[in-house]
Tab-separated table of C-alpha atoms in Angstrom:
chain	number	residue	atom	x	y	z
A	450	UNK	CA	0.000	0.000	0.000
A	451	UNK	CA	1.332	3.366	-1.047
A	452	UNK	CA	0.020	6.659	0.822
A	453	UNK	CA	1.124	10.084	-0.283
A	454	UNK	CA	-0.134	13.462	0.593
A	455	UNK	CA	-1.113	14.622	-2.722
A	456	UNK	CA	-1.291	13.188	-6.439
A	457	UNK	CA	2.301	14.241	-7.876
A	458	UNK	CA	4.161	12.288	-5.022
A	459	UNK	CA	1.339	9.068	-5.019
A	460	UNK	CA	2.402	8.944	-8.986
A	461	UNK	CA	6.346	9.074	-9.007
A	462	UNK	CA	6.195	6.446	-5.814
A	463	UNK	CA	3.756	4.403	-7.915
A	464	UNK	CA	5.862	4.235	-10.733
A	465	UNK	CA	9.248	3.829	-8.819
A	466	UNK	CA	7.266	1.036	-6.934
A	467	UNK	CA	6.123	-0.766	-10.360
A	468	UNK	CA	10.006	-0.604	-11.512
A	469	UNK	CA	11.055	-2.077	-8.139
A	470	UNK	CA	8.443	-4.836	-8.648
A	471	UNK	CA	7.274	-5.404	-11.999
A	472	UNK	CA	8.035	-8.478	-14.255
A	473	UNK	CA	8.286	-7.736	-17.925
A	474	UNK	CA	4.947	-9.048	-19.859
A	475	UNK	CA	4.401	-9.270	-23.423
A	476	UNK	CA	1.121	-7.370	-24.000
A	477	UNK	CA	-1.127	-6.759	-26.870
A	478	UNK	CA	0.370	-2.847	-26.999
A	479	UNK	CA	3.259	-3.104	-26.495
A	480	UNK	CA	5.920	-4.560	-23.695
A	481	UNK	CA	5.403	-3.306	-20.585
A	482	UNK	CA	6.416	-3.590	-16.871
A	483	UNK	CA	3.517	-5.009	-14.910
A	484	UNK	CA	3.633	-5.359	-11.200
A	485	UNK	CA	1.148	-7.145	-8.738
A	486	UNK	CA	-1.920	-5.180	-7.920
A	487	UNK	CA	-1.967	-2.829	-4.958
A	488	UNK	CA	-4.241	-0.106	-3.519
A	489	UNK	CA	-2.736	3.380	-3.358
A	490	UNK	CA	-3.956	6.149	-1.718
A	491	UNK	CA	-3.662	10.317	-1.553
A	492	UNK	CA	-4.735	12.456	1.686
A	493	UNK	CA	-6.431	14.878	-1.111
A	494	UNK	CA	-7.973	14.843	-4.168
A	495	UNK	CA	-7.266	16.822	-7.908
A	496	UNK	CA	-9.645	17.206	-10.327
A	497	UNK	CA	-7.733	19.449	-11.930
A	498	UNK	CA	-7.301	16.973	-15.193
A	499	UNK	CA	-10.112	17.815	-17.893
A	500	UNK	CA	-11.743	14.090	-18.446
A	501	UNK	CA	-15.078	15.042	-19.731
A	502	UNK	CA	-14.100	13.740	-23.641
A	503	UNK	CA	-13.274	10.254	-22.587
A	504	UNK	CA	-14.472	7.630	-24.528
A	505	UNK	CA	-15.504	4.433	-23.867
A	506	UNK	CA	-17.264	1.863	-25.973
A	507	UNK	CA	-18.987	4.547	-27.845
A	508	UNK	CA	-20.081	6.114	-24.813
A	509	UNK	CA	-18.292	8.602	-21.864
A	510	UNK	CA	-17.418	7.667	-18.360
A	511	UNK	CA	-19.827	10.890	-17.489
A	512	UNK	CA	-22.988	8.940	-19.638
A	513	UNK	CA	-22.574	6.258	-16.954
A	514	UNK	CA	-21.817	8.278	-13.657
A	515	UNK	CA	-24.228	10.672	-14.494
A	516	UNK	CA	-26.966	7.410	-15.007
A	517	UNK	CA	-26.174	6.755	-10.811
A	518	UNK	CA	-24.985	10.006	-9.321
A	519	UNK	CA	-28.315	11.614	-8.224
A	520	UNK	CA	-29.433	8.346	-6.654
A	521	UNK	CA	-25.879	8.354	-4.939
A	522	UNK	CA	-26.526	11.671	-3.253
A	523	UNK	CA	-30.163	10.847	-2.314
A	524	UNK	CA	-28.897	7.845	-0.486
A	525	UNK	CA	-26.120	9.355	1.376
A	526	UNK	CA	-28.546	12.605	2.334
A	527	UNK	CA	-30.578	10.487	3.935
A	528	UNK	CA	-28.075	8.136	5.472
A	529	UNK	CA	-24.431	9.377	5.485
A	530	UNK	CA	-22.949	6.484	7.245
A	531	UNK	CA	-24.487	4.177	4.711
A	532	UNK	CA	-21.787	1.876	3.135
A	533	UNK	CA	-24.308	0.642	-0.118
A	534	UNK	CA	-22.988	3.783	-2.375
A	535	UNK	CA	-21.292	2.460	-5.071
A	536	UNK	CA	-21.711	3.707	-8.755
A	537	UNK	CA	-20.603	0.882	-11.302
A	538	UNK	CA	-18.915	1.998	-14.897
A	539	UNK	CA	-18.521	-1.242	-15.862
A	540	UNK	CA	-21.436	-2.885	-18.502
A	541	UNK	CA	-21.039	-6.670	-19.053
A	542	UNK	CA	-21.253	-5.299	-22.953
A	543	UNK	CA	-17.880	-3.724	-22.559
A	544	UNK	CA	-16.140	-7.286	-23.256
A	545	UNK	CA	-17.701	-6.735	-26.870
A	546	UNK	CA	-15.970	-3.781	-27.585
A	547	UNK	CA	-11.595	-2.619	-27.839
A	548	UNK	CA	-12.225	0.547	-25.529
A	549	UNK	CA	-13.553	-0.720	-22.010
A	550	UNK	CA	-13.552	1.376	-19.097
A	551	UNK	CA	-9.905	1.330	-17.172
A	552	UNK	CA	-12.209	2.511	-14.023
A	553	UNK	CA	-14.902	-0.032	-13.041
A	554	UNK	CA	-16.523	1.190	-9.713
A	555	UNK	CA	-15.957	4.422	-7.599
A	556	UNK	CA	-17.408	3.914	-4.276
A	557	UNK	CA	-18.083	5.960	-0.842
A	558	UNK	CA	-17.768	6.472	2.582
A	559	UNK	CA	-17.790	9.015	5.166
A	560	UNK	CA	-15.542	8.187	7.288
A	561	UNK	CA	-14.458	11.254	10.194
A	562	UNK	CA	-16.716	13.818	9.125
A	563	UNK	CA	-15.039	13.497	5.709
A	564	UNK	CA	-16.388	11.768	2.058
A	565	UNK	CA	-13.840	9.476	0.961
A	566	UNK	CA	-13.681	7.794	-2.496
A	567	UNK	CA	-12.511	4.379	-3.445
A	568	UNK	CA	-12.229	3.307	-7.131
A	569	UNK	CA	-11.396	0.170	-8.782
A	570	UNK	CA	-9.205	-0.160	-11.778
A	571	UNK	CA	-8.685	-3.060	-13.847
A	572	UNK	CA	-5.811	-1.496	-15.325
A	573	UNK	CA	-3.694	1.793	-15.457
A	574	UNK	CA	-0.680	2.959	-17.232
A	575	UNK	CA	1.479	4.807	-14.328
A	576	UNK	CA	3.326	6.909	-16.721
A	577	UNK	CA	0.721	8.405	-19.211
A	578	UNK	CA	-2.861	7.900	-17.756
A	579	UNK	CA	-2.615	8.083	-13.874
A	580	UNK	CA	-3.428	11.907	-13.481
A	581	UNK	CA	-6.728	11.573	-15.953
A	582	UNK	CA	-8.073	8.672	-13.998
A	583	UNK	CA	-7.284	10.217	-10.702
A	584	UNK	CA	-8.790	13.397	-11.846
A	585	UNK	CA	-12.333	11.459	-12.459
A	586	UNK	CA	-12.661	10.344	-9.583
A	587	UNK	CA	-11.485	13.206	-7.297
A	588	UNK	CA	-14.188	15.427	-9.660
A	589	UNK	CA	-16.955	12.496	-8.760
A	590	UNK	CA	-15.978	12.711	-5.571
A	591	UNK	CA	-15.965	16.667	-5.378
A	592	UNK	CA	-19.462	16.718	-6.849
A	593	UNK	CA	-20.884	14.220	-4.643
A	594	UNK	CA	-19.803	15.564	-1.696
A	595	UNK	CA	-20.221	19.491	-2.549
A	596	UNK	CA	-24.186	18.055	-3.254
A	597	UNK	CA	-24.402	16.437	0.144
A	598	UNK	CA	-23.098	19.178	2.021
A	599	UNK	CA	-19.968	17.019	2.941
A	600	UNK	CA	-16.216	17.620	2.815
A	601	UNK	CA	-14.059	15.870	-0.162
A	602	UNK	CA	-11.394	13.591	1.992
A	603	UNK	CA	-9.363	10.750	0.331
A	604	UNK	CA	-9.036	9.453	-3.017
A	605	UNK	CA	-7.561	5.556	-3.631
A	606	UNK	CA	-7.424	3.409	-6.212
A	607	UNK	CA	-6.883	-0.581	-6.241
A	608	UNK	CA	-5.145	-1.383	-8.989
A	609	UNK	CA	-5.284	-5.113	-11.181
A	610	UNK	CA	-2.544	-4.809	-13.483
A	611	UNK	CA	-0.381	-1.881	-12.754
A	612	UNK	CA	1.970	-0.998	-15.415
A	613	UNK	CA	4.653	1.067	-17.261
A	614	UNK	CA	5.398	-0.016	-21.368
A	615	UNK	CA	8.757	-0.331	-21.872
A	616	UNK	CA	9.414	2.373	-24.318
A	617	UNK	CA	8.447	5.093	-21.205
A	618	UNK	CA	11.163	3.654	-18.835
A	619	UNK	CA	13.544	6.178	-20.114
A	620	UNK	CA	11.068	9.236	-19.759
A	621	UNK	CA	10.836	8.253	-15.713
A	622	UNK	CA	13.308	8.485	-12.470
A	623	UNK	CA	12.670	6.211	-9.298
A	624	UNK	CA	12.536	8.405	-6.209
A	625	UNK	CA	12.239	7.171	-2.451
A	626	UNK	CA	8.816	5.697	-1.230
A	627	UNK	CA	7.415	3.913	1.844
A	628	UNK	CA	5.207	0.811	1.549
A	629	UNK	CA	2.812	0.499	4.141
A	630	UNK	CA	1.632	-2.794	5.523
A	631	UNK	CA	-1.525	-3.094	8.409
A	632	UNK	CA	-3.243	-0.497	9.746
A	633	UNK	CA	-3.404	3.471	8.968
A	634	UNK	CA	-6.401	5.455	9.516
A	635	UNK	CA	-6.686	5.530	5.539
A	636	UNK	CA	-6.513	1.820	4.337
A	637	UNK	CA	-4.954	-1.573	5.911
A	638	UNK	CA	-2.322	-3.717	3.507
A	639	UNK	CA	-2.275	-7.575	4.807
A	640	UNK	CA	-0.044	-9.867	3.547
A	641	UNK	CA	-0.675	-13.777	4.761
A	642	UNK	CA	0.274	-17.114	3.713
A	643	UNK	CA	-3.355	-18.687	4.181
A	644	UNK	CA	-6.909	-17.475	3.756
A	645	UNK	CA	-7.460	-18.796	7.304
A	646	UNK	CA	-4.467	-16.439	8.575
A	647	UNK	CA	-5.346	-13.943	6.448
A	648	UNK	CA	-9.449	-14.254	8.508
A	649	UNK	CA	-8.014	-14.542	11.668
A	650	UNK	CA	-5.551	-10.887	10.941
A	651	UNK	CA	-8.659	-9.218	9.215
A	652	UNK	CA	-11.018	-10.121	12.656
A	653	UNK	CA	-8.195	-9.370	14.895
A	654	UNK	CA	-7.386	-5.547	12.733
A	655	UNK	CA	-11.167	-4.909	13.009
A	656	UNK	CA	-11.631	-6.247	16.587
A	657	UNK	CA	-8.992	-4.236	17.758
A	658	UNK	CA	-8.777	-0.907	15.676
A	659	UNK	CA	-12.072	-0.591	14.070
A	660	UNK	CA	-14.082	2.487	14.606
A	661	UNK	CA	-18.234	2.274	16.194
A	662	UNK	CA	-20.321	3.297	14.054
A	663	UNK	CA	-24.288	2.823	13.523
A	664	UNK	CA	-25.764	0.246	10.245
A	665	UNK	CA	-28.864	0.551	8.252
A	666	UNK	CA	-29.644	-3.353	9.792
A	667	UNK	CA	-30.665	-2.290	13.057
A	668	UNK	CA	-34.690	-2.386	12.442
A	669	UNK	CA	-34.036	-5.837	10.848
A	670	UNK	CA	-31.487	-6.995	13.475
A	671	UNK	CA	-31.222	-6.018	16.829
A	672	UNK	CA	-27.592	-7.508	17.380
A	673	UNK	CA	-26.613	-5.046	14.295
A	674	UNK	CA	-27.467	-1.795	14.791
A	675	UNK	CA	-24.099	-1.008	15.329
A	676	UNK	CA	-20.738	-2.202	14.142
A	677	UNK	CA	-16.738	-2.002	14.603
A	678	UNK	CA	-15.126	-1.135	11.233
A	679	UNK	CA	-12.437	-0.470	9.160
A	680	UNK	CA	-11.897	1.493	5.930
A	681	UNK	CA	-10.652	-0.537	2.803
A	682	UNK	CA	-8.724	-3.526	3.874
A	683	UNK	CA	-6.841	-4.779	1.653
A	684	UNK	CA	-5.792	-8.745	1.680
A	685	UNK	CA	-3.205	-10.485	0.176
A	686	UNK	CA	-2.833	-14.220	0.014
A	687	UNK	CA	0.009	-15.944	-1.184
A	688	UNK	CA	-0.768	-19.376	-0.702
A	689	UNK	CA	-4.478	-19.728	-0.854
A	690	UNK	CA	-4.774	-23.317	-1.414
A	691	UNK	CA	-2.827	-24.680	2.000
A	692	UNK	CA	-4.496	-24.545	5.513
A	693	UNK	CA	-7.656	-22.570	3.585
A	694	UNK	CA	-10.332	-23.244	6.770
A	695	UNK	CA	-9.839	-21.973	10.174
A	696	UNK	CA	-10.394	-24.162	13.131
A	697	UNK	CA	-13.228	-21.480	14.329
A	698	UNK	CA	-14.625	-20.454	11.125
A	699	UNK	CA	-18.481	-20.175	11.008
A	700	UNK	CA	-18.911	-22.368	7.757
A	701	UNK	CA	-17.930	-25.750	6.610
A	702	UNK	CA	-16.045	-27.088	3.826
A	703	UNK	CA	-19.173	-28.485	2.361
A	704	UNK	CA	-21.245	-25.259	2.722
A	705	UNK	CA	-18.350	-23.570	1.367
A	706	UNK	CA	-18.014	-25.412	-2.363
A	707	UNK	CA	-21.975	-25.679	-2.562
A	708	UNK	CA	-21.725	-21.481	-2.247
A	709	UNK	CA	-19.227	-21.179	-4.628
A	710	UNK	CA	-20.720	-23.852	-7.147
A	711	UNK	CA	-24.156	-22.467	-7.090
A	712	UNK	CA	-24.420	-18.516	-5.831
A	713	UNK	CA	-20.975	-17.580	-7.304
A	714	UNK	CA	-19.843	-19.342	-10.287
A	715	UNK	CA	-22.757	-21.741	-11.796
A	716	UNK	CA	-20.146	-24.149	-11.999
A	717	UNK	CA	-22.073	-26.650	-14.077
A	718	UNK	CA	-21.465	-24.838	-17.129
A	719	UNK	CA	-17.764	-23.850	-16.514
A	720	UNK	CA	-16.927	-25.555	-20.127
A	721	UNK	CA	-19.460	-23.486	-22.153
A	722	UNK	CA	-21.896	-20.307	-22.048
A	723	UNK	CA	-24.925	-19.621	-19.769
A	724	UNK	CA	-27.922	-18.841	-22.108
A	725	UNK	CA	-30.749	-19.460	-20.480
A	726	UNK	CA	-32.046	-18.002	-16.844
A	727	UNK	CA	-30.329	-19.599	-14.225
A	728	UNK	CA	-31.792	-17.468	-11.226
A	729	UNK	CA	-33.809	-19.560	-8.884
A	730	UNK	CA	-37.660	-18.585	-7.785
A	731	UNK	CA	-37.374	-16.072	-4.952
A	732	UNK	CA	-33.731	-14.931	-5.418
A	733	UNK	CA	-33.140	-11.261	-6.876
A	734	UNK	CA	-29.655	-11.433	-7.759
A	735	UNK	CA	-26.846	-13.949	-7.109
A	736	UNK	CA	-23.346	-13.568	-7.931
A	737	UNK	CA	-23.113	-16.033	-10.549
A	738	UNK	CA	-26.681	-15.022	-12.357
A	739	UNK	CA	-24.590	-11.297	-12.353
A	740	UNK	CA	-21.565	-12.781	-13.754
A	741	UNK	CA	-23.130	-15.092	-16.624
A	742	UNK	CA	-26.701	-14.783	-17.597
A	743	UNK	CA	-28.525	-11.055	-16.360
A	744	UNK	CA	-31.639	-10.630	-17.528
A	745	UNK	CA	-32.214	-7.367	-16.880
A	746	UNK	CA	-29.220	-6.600	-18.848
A	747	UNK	CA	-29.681	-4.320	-22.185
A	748	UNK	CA	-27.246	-7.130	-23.764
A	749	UNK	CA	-26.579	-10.546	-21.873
A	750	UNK	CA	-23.352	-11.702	-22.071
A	751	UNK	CA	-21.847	-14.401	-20.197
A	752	UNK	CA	-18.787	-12.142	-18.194
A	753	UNK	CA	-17.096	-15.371	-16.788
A	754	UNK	CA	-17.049	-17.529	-19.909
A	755	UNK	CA	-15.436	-14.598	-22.062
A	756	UNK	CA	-13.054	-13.886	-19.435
A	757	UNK	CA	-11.852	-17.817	-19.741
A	758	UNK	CA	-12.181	-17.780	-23.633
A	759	UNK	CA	-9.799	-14.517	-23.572
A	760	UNK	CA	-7.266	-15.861	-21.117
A	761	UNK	CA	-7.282	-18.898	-23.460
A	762	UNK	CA	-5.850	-16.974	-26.314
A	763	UNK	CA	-3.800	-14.397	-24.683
A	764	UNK	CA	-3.155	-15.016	-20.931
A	765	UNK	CA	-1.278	-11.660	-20.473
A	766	UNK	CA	-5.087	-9.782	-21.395
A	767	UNK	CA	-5.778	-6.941	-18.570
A	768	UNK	CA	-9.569	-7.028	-19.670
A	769	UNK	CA	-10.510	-10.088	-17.891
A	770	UNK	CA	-12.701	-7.965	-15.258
A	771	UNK	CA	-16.303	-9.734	-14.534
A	772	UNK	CA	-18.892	-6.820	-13.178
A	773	UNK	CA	-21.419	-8.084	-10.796
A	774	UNK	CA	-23.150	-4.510	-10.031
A	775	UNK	CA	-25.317	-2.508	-12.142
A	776	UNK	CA	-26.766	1.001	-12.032
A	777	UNK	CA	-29.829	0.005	-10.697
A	778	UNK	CA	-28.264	-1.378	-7.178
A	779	UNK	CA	-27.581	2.254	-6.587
A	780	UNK	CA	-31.151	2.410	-5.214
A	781	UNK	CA	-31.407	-1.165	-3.399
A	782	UNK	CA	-31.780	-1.794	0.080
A	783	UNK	CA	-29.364	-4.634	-0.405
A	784	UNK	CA	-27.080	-4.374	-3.488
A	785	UNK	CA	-24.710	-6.972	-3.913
A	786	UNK	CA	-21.344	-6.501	-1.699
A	787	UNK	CA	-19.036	-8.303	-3.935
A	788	UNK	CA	-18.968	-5.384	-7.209
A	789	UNK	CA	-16.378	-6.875	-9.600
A	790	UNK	CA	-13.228	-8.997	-9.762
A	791	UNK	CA	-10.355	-9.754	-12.282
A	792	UNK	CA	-8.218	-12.484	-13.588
A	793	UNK	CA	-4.369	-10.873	-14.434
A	794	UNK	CA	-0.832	-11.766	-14.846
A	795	UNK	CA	1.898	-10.654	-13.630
A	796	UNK	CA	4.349	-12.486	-11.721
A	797	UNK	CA	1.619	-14.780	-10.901
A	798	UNK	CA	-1.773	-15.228	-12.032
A	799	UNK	CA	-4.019	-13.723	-9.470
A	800	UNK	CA	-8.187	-13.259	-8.797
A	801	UNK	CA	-9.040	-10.116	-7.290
A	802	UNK	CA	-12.074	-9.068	-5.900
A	803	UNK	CA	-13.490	-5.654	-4.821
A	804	UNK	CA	-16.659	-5.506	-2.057
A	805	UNK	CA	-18.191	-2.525	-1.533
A	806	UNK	CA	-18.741	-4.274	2.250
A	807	UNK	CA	-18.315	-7.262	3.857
A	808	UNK	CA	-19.151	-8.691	7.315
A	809	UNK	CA	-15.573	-9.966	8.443
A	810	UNK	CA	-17.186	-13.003	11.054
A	811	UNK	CA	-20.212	-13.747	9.336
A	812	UNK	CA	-19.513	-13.945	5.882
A	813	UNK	CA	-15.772	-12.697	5.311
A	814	UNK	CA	-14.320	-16.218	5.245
A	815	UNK	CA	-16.724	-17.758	3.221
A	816	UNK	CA	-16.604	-15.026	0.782
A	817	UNK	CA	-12.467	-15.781	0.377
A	818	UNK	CA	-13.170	-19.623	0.362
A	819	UNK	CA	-15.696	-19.594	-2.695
A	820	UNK	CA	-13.886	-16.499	-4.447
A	821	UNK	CA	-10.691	-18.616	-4.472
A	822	UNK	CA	-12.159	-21.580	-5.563
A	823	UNK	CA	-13.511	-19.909	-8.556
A	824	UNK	CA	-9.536	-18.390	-8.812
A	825	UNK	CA	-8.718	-21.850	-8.995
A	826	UNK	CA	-10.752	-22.944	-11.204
A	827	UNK	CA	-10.371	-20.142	-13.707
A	828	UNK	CA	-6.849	-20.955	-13.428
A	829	UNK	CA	-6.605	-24.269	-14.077
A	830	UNK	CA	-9.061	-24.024	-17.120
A	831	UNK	CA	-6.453	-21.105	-19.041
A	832	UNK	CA	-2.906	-23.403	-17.821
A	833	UNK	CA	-1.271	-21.869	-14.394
A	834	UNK	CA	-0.723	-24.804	-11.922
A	835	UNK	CA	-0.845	-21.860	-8.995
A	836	UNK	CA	-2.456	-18.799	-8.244
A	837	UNK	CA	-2.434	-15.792	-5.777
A	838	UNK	CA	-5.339	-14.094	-4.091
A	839	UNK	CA	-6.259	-10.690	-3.458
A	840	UNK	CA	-9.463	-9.598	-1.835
A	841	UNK	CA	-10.707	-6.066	-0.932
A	842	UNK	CA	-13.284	-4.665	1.572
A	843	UNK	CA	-14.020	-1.077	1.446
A	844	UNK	CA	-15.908	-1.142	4.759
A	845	UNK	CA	-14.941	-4.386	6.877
A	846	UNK	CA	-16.839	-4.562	9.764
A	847	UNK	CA	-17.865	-6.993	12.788
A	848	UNK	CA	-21.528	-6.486	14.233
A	849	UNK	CA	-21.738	-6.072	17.681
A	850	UNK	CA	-23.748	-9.523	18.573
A	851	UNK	CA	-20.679	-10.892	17.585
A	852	UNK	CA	-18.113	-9.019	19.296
A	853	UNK	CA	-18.061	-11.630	22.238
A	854	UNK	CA	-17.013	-14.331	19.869
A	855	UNK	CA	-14.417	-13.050	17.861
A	856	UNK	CA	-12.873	-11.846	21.321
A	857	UNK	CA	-13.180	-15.478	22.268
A	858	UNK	CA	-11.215	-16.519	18.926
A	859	UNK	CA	-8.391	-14.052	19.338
A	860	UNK	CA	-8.072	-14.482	22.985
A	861	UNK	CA	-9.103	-18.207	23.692
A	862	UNK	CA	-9.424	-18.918	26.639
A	863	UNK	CA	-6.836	-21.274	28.683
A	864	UNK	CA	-7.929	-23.391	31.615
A	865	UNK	CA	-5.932	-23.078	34.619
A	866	UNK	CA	-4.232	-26.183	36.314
A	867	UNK	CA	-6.384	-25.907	39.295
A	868	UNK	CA	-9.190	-26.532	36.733
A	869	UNK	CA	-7.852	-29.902	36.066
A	870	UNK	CA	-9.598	-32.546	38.266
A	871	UNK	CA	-8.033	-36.301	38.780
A	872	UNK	CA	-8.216	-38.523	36.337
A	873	UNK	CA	-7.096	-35.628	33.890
A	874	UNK	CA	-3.761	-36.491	31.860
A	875	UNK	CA	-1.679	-34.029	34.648
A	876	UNK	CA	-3.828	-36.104	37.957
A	877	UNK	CA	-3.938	-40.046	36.734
């Protein structure tokens, strides 16, 4: 994680960062330096940089936030601690076209007294595009908080496939930078070996640095009206297939590859396109009904498939992005936490998924567990034998009905030797 105090310094450590840590990669344009993804983030924003021409697949990045921002603003008027405002760019169309959007979601929070904006990108060039995208979403951020009567914080941006092409190198200079790993008030880096480490870290950051602060559950739930959290935590697991469960976790194995089979993948029809409805009576969205066959959508196309079919032909692609939210969720009492993820080289072949909010104890574990699978999969299908995992939160939170047992999971507790009574291993 890289944290700078305005948008010139965030850029030159990005890009000194990226030649510290990229491998070279043979891309469609060109050869470029392309490093693991990472979430950066600047105290301030700039919209400074003029974006209002951009183009993309025929249409502008303001056609789309435009389509959501009025909705965006109405929702945070009337609740500013909400954590459901999230305006998607991303159309599952855009696989059909050569210009998709580099930014797929820009989402909010208000966070001390301050609007902060998070956006993901599948992609960005360090050298020639960084100010323009950073510019669109410090102006989104600007207007949004200017029209709720809130003041613009901090802008960051997770980041798929950073790179630099090889032909800039010589137009750039590294300079000094800091990379920050766990907590700071303005995002958490985690780097485990496991996904059940990497649980057990996220419950214990949360637990024990989260913030109180009130949900919109509480009329619904009782036990979560209120809630520790965190601001975008950001996980990184290198080896997600060893020691995946944790001893405590609230899910089993079983539960765990039925959710990813059925609500997250439709992993029936892994080998070949979804075209027919595959949402069940009574559900109103599911991951995998987002990800391959959307009804509602102006044109269906099955996200996940493509995304194998390209990887297939040209595993270096940074395009492979599925979008599970659309414009409409802007105005749902429960739009769908998980908003997008990506398939992308670089050293390793890594899945990364972006949620808007996610319930670290409750759900958090089972979330990584499925999410990985489907990395897995995905992988195996296109040729890599291994796989990394990445997984962001924007607000990671703990309700407080179950504050008492994620205390009793970090701080187990040890019986005494007085509590041991004959005929115990220590008193035959």
């Amino acid at each position: 994680m890289l944290i700078a105090k305005d948008v010139e310094k965030l850029q030159q450590m990005l890009i000194s960062w990226i030649i510290d840590n990229g491998t070279i990669i043979n891309s469609r344009y060109g050869m470029e330096l392309r490093a693991k993804p990472i979430m950066i983030v600047s105290e301030k924003g700039d919209a400074d940089e003029d974006t209002s021409g951009w183009r993309i697949c025929d249409e502008s990045y303001f056609d789309r936030i435009r389509e959501c921002i009025d909705d965006a603003v109405e929702k945070l008027r009337e609740v500013p601690y909400t954590r459901r405002v999230s305006i998607p760019i991303w159309r599952p169309k855009d696989h059909l076209c050569n210009t998709p959007p580099a930014i797929t979601e820009i989402s909010f929070l208000f966070v001390d007294n301050e609007l902060h904006a998070t956006a993901f990108l599948r992609s960005l060039d360090a050298v020639n595009y960084f100010k323009s995208n950073f510019g669109l979403i410090s102006y989104v951020l600007e207007e949004i908080a200017d029209k709720t009567g809130n003041t613009a914080g901090s802008v960051a941006m997770v980041i798929g496939a950073p790179h630099i092409y090889e032909r800039d190198l010589k137009r750039v200079e590294k300079t000094k930078y800091k990379e920050y790993f766990g907590y700071h008030d303005l995002g958490i880096h985690i780097i485990e070996d496991y996904l059940s480490s990497a649980w057990h870290s996220a419950l214990g950051v949360v637990y024990y640095q989260g913030k109180k602060k009130r949900t919109e559950w509480g009329d619904l739930f009782e036990g979560q009206s209120e809630s520790k959290f965190v601001h975008r935590l950001f996980l990184e697991v290198k080896n997600p297939e060893e020691n995946q469960i944790h001893d405590k976790a609230p899910f089993t194995k079983r539960y765990g590859i039925d959710y990813a089979h059925e609500y997250v993948m439709f992993a029936a029809s892994m080998d070949k396109p979804v075209r027919e409805k595959i949402l069940r009576e009574g559900e109103s969205y599911t991951y995998a009904e987002r990800a391959r066959y959307c009804e509602r959508d102006d044109v269906v196309v099955d996200q996940l498939y493509t995304v194998i079919e390209k990887l297939k032909k040209d595993k270096s692609r940074r395009d492979c992005y599925v979008g599970i939210s659309r414009p409409w969720d802007v105005k749902a009492d429960d739009p769908p936490c998980l908003r997008g993820y990506q398939f992308v080289l670089a050293k390793d072949f890594s899945g990364i998924f972006y949620m808007r909010s996610n319930d670290v104890y409750g759900a958090m574990h089972a979330n990584m567990f499925a999410f990985n699978l489907l990395t897995r999969y995905v992988s195996e299908l296109v040729g890599f034998d291994r796989h990394a995992y990445y997984h962001f939160s924007l607000d990671a939170h703990i309700y407080n009905e179950f504050l008492g047992t994620v205390k009793e999971i970090l701080e187990p507790t040890m019986p005494s030797f007085s509590d041991f009574k004959c005929g115990s291993p220590f008193h035959p």
